[in-house]
C-alpha positions as a printed Julia matrix, in Angstrom:
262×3 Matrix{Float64}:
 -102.07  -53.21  132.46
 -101.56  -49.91  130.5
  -97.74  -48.27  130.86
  -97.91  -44.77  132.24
  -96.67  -42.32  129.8
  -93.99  -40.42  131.73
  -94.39  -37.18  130.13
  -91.81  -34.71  131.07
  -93.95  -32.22  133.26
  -92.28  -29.62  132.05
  -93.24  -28.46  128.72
  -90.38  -26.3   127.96
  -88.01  -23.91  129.46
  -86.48  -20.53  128.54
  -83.41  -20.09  130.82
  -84.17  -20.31  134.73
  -87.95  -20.47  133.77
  -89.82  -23.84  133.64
  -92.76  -23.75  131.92
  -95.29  -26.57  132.6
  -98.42  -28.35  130.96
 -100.24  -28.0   134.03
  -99.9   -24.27  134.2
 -100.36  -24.32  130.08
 -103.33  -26.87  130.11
 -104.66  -23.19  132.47
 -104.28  -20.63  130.08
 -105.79  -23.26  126.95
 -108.66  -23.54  129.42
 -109.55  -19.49  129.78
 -108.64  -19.19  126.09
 -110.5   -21.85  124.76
 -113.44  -20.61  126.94
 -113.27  -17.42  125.76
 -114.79  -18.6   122.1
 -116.91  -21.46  123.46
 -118.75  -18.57  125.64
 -118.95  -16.07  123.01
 -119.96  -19.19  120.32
 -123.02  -19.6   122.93
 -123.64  -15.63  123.55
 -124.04  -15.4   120.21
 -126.2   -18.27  119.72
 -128.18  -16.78  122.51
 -128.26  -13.17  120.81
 -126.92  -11.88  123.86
 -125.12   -8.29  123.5
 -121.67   -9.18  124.95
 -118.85   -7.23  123.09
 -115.21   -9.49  122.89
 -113.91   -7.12  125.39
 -117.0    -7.37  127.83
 -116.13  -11.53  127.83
 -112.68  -10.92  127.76
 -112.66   -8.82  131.25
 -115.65  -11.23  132.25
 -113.27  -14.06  132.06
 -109.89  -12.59  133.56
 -112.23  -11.81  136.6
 -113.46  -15.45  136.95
 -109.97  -16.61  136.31
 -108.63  -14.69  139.29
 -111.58  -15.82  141.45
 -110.69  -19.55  140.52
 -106.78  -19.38  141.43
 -107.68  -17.54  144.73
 -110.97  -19.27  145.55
 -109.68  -22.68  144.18
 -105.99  -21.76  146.99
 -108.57  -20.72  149.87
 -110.61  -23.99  149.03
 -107.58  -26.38  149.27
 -106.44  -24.81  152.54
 -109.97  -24.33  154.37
 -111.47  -27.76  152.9
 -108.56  -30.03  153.03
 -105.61  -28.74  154.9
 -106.54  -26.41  157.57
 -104.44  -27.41  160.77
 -101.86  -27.72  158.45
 -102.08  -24.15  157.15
 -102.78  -22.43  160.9
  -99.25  -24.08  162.1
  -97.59  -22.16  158.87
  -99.81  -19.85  157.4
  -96.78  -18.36  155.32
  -97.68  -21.72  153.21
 -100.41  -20.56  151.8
  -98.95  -18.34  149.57
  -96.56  -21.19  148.52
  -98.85  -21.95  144.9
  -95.87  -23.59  143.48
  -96.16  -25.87  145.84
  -99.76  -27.5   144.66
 -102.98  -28.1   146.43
 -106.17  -26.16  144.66
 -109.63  -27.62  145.32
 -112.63  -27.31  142.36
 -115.15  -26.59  144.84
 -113.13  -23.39  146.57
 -112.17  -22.41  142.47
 -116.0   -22.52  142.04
 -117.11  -20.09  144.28
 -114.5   -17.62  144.05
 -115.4   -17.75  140.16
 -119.02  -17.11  141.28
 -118.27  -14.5   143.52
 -115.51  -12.78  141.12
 -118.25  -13.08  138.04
 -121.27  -11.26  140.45
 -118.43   -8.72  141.33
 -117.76   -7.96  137.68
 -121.96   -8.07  136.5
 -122.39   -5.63  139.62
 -119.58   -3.01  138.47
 -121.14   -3.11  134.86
 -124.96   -3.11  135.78
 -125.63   -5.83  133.95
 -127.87   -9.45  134.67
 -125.9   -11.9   136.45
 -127.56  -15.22  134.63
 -127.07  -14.29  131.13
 -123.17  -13.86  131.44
 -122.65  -16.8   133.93
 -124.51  -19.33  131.8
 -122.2   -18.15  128.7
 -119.28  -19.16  131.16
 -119.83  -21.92  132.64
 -120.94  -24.1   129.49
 -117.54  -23.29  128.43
 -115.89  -24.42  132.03
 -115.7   -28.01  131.35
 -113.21  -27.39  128.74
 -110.73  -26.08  131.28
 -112.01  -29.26  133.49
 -110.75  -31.85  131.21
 -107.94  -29.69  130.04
 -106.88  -29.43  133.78
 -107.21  -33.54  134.18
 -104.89  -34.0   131.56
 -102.46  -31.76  133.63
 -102.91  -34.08  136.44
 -102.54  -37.2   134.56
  -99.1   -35.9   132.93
  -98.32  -34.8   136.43
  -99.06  -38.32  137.7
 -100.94  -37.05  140.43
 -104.19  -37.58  142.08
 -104.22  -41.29  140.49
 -106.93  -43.85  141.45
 -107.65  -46.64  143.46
 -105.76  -49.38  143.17
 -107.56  -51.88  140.59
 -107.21  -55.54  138.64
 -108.89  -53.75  135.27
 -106.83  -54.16  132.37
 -106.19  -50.35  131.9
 -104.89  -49.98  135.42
 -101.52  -48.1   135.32
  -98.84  -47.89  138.03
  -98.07  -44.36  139.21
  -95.23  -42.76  140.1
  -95.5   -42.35  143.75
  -98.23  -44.54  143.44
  -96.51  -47.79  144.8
  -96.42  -50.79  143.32
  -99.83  -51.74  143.03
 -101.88  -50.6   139.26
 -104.29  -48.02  139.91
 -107.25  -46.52  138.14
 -106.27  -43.57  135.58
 -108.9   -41.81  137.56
 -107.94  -38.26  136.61
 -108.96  -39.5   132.68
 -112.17  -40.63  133.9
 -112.71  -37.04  134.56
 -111.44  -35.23  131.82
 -113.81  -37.28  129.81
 -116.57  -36.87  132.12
 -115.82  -33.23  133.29
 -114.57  -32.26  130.36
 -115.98  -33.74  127.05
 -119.41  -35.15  128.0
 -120.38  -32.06  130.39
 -119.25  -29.62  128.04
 -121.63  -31.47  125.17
 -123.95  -31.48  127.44
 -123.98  -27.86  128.14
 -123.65  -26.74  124.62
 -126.92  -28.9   124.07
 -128.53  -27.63  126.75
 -127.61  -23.91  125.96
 -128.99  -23.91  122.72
 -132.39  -25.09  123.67
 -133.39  -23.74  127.19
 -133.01  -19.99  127.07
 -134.27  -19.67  130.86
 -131.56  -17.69  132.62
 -129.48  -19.54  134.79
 -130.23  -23.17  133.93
 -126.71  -23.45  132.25
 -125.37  -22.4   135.17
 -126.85  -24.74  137.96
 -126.86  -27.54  135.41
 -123.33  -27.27  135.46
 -122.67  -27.0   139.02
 -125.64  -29.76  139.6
 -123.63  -32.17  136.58
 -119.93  -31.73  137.95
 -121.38  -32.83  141.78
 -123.07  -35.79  140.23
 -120.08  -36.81  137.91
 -117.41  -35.56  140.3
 -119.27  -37.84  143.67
 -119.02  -40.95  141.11
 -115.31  -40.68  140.29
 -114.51  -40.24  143.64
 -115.15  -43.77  144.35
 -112.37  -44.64  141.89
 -110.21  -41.89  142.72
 -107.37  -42.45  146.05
 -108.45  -40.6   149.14
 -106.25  -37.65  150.37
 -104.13  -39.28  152.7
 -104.64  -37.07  155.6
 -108.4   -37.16  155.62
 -109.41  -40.71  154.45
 -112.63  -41.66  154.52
 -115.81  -40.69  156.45
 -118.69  -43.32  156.68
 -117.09  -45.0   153.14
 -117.53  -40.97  151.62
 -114.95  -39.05  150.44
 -114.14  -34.91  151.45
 -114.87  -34.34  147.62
 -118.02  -36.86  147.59
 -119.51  -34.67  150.46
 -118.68  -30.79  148.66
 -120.45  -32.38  145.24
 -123.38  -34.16  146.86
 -123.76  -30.47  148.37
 -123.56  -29.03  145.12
 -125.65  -31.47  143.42
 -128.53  -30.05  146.17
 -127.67  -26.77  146.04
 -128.39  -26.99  141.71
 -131.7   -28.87  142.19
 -132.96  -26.41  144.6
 -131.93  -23.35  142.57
 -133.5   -25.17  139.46
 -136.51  -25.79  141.03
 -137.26  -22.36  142.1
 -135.78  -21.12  138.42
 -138.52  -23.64  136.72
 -141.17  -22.57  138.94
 -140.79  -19.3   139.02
 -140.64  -19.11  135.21
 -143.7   -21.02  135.36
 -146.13  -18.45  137.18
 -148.09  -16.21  135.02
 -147.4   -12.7   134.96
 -150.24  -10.58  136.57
């Protein structure tokens, strides 16, 4: 059995303000994307100034804090929110689903390729190859934060949580940042650099997280309040969605590029 680390949550502190390595592990994300997307515009010749990515990326940051809040409170939490809808304003209190932070990105990114006139595809697959950087970076906020542990487990890397009872549990949210985070984003730079189709990047990333996300899940402890549904998990049910919402939109990207032009 591995010892949990016990990391001080709090990274530092100037006076009254608390500063912590979740919010940190954030703002490495969106920076840290910024040069992974322009690394693959630029691979891709595609005419993106610093600035255009720059604004391109505040916009999809905004639509992940809001869309990832709204997801939390309309996927996981909802009576809870109606009876005290004040709460939902409370971010310092936690709860911020992937799947909710997903389409508010997606909806903040088409808001911002509307307003300049440009293609939707090209600047989406630039930032979402770099995404699973701020996945895994986001994990590792988790882990030091001790939350959203595992199952409990007899493996010999099981941990004990605190909060977690007694009982070792899988380091589930490491699973992810390796999977999420290091093998996706791999993946994506591969994949980036050798299919130039518009919009493959993109669903492959959305189609990717569902698969890897719906096979962590059976490691990772169900929320509480929702359990399980016929042995699946909330999360296992918003990925497998995902994972047929990417192989429909690649099929009809693949077979659309496929017709000749007349």
């Amino acid at each position: 059995m591995w010892t949990f680390p016990n990391i001080d949550p709090i990274a530092f502190q100037i006076g009254p303000l608390a500063v912590r390595w979740y919010g940190l592990m954030y703002i490495f994300g969106f920076v840290g994307g910024f040069f992974v997307a322009r690394w693959l515009a630029r691979k891709r010749n595609l005419s993106f100034s610093n600035e255009q990515l720059a604004e391109f990326i505040s916009y999809v940051a905004i639509g992940v804090v809001l869309g990832g809040r709204l997801g939390y409170v309309i996927f996981y939490n909802l009576p809870y929110y109606l009876a005290e809808p004040l709460r939902i304003f409370a971010f310092w209190e936690g709860g911020m689903s992937f799947h909710g932070g997903m389409l508010g990105a997606m909806l903040a990114g088409w808001l911002w390729v509307r307003n300049q006139r440009l293609p939707f595809y090209p600047a989406a697959d630039c930032i979402f190859a770099a995404a699973p950087l701020g996945l895994g970076l986001g994990r590792l906020g988790n882990f030091i934060n001790g939350e959203l542990y595992g199952r409990p487990t007899d493996a010999p890397w099981g941990m004990v949580f605190p909060g977690g009872g007694p009982l070792p549990r899988h380091p589930s949210q490491l699973y992810e940042a390796f999977l999420e985070g290091a093998v996706l984003l791999v993946f994506l730079a591969w994949l980036g650099t050798r299919v130039r189709l518009p919009g493959v990047v993109t669903w492959a990333f959305i189609g990717g997280y569902g698969v890897v996300r719906f096979a962590v899940e059976f490691f990772r402890e169900p929320d509480a309040h929702l359990g399980l549904a016929w042995g699946l998990s909330r999360g296992q049910y918003l990925s497998a969605a995902m994972i047929v919402a990417a192989a429909a939109f690649l099929w009809m990207l693949f077979r659309r590029s496929a017709k000749p032009a007349r």
